[in-house]
Amino acid sequence: TVVIVGSLNMDLVVRAPRHPQPGETIIGSDFQTFPGGKGANQAVAVARLGGRVRMIGRVGQDAFGEALLATVARDGVDTTFIRRDPEAPTGVALITLDAAGQNTIVVASGANWRVSAQDVQAAEAAFEGADVLLMQLECPLDAVEAATDLAHRYGLRVVLNPAPARELPATLLARVDYLLPNQHELTLLAGGETDREAAIRAVQAMGARHLVVTLGEEGALLALNGQREHLPAYKVTVVDTVAAGDAFAGAFALALAEGKSVREAAIWGNAAGAIAVTRPGAQPSMPRRDELLQFLAE
Ligand code: ADP
């Protein structure tokens, strides 16, 4: 069982011939809504792969909140510990795609930013009998820290995908078992260091022992204490790289929860990420267990 503390967002996407200037109105088209939020995407990734997943988070008492609860529940995510915020709206991401496919995104975190340490403590039952805690940084750090406390008390391993990128206190880094940054997040965690090995050493010096750095089409790098191993990516035809990192994180956490080694877990992550980039969308592109196993066997 995987416990996730994280975000649920509704992505509101429009196409436009170009991005508007300040004060300008232009006519767009093809409005669509997609369930998103890194927490929810990763929860769906775990559930699709056949894992049990309990999600702690918040949505508003509005239609988007209703819709998000329904979609993650349909994929098998346990929503018992997701609260309906009485005041804040459900988190949304306003996404504009121009003719060249470039996007601009504004996220209004809404209820996600009201997930509190108290919410996590009230959801203590979620940690009982669970194996891995998986988190991102779209909820307040207080909640992340409180969940880490409970994970340690109940013997869960802690996996943190530090996205969106920000610097983190050493006190937290030292209590995370596996840190899963992409290259950009690694640089930011290391205070701007762009050399990969130097950045890994800097983050390890702050207290994080084990890093699994995702490298897009280059795969992933295991950095366990002083040990390094590069796991190349699977060769696939890329359609849409959205949520590749979420697919990786979900598969990695589930593999650990099932007792697989870190190396095997990273291979699962690579495979799930590779499958996800061959399909459009975030949650819809997450692979099912039989697909992943077949992909690994080929
Ligand atoms: P993020 O989505 O957070 O930016 P990455 O771009 O590092 O993260 O992608 C996460 C993982 O998805 C990679 O480690 C890899 O396993 C897989 N992946 C991403 N892009 C590709 C690609 N072009 N081909 C194969 N696998 C990919």
GROMACS .gro file of N, CA, C and O in nm, residues 14-28 95-98 102-104:
model
   88
   14VAL      N    1  -0.711   2.559  -2.328
   14VAL     CA    2  -0.764   2.617  -2.453
   14VAL      C    3  -0.652   2.629  -2.556
   14VAL      O    4  -0.535   2.645  -2.521
   15ARG      N    5  -0.690   2.620  -2.682
   15ARG     CA    6  -0.595   2.645  -2.792
   15ARG      C    7  -0.617   2.788  -2.840
   15ARG      O    8  -0.729   2.838  -2.841
   16ALA      N    9  -0.508   2.854  -2.879
   16ALA     CA   10  -0.517   2.991  -2.932
   16ALA      C   11  -0.413   3.003  -3.043
   16ALA      O   12  -0.313   2.932  -3.042
   17PRO      N   13  -0.437   3.094  -3.140
   17PRO     CA   14  -0.339   3.109  -3.247
   17PRO      C   15  -0.203   3.155  -3.193
   17PRO      O   16  -0.098   3.121  -3.246
   18ARG      N   17  -0.207   3.235  -3.085
   18ARG     CA   18  -0.084   3.282  -3.020
   18ARG      C   19  -0.121   3.321  -2.877
   18ARG      O   20  -0.240   3.327  -2.843
   19HIS      N   21  -0.021   3.351  -2.795
   19HIS     CA   22  -0.049   3.393  -2.658
   19HIS      C   23  -0.085   3.542  -2.656
   19HIS      O   24  -0.021   3.622  -2.725
   20PRO      N   25  -0.189   3.581  -2.581
   20PRO     CA   26  -0.230   3.721  -2.580
   20PRO      C   27  -0.130   3.811  -2.507
   20PRO      O   28  -0.057   3.766  -2.419
   21GLN      N   29  -0.125   3.938  -2.549
   21GLN     CA   30  -0.047   4.040  -2.478
   21GLN      C   31  -0.127   4.085  -2.356
   21GLN      O   32  -0.248   4.067  -2.351
   22PRO      N   33  -0.060   4.148  -2.256
   22PRO     CA   34  -0.135   4.202  -2.142
   22PRO      C   35  -0.245   4.297  -2.189
   22PRO      O   36  -0.221   4.380  -2.276
   23GLY      N   37  -0.365   4.280  -2.138
   23GLY     CA   38  -0.477   4.367  -2.174
   23GLY      C   39  -0.548   4.324  -2.301
   23GLY      O   40  -0.652   4.380  -2.336
   24GLU      N   41  -0.495   4.226  -2.370
   24GLU     CA   42  -0.553   4.185  -2.499
   24GLU      C   43  -0.649   4.067  -2.481
   24GLU      O   44  -0.627   3.981  -2.396
   25THR      N   45  -0.753   4.065  -2.563
   25THR     CA   46  -0.840   3.948  -2.569
   25THR      C   47  -0.827   3.886  -2.708
   25THR      O   48  -0.832   3.959  -2.808
   26ILE      N   49  -0.806   3.756  -2.714
   26ILE     CA   50  -0.808   3.691  -2.844
   26ILE      C   51  -0.904   3.573  -2.838
   26ILE      O   52  -0.941   3.527  -2.731
   27ILE      N   53  -0.946   3.527  -2.954
   27ILE     CA   54  -1.042   3.416  -2.960
   27ILE      C   55  -0.966   3.284  -2.973
   27ILE      O   56  -0.883   3.269  -3.061
   28GLY      N   57  -0.995   3.194  -2.878
   28GLY     CA   58  -0.933   3.061  -2.884
   28GLY      C   59  -1.037   2.957  -2.919
   28GLY      O   60  -1.146   2.989  -2.966
   95ILE      N   61  -0.433   2.658  -1.877
   95ILE     CA   62  -0.329   2.626  -1.975
   95ILE      C   63  -0.370   2.679  -2.112
   95ILE      O   64  -0.481   2.652  -2.159
   96THR      N   65  -0.283   2.757  -2.173
   96THR     CA   66  -0.305   2.805  -2.310
   96THR      C   67  -0.200   2.744  -2.400
   96THR      O   68  -0.080   2.751  -2.372
   97LEU      N   69  -0.246   2.680  -2.506
   97LEU     CA   70  -0.155   2.618  -2.604
   97LEU      C   71  -0.159   2.704  -2.730
   97LEU      O   72  -0.267   2.731  -2.784
   98ASP      N   73  -0.042   2.748  -2.780
   98ASP     CA   74  -0.044   2.825  -2.904
   98ASP      C   75  -0.027   2.732  -3.024
   98ASP      O   76  -0.016   2.609  -3.008
  102GLN      N   77   0.342   2.543  -2.791
  102GLN     CA   78   0.402   2.596  -2.667
  102GLN      C   79   0.290   2.629  -2.569
  102GLN      O   80   0.188   2.683  -2.610
  103ASN      N   81   0.312   2.600  -2.440
  103ASN     CA   82   0.206   2.633  -2.346
  103ASN      C   83   0.249   2.739  -2.245
  103ASN      O   84   0.367   2.756  -2.219
  104THR      N   85   0.150   2.810  -2.195
  104THR     CA   86   0.170   2.892  -2.074
  104THR      C   87   0.073   2.835  -1.972
  104THR      O   88  -0.038   2.793  -2.007
   0.00000   0.00000   0.00000
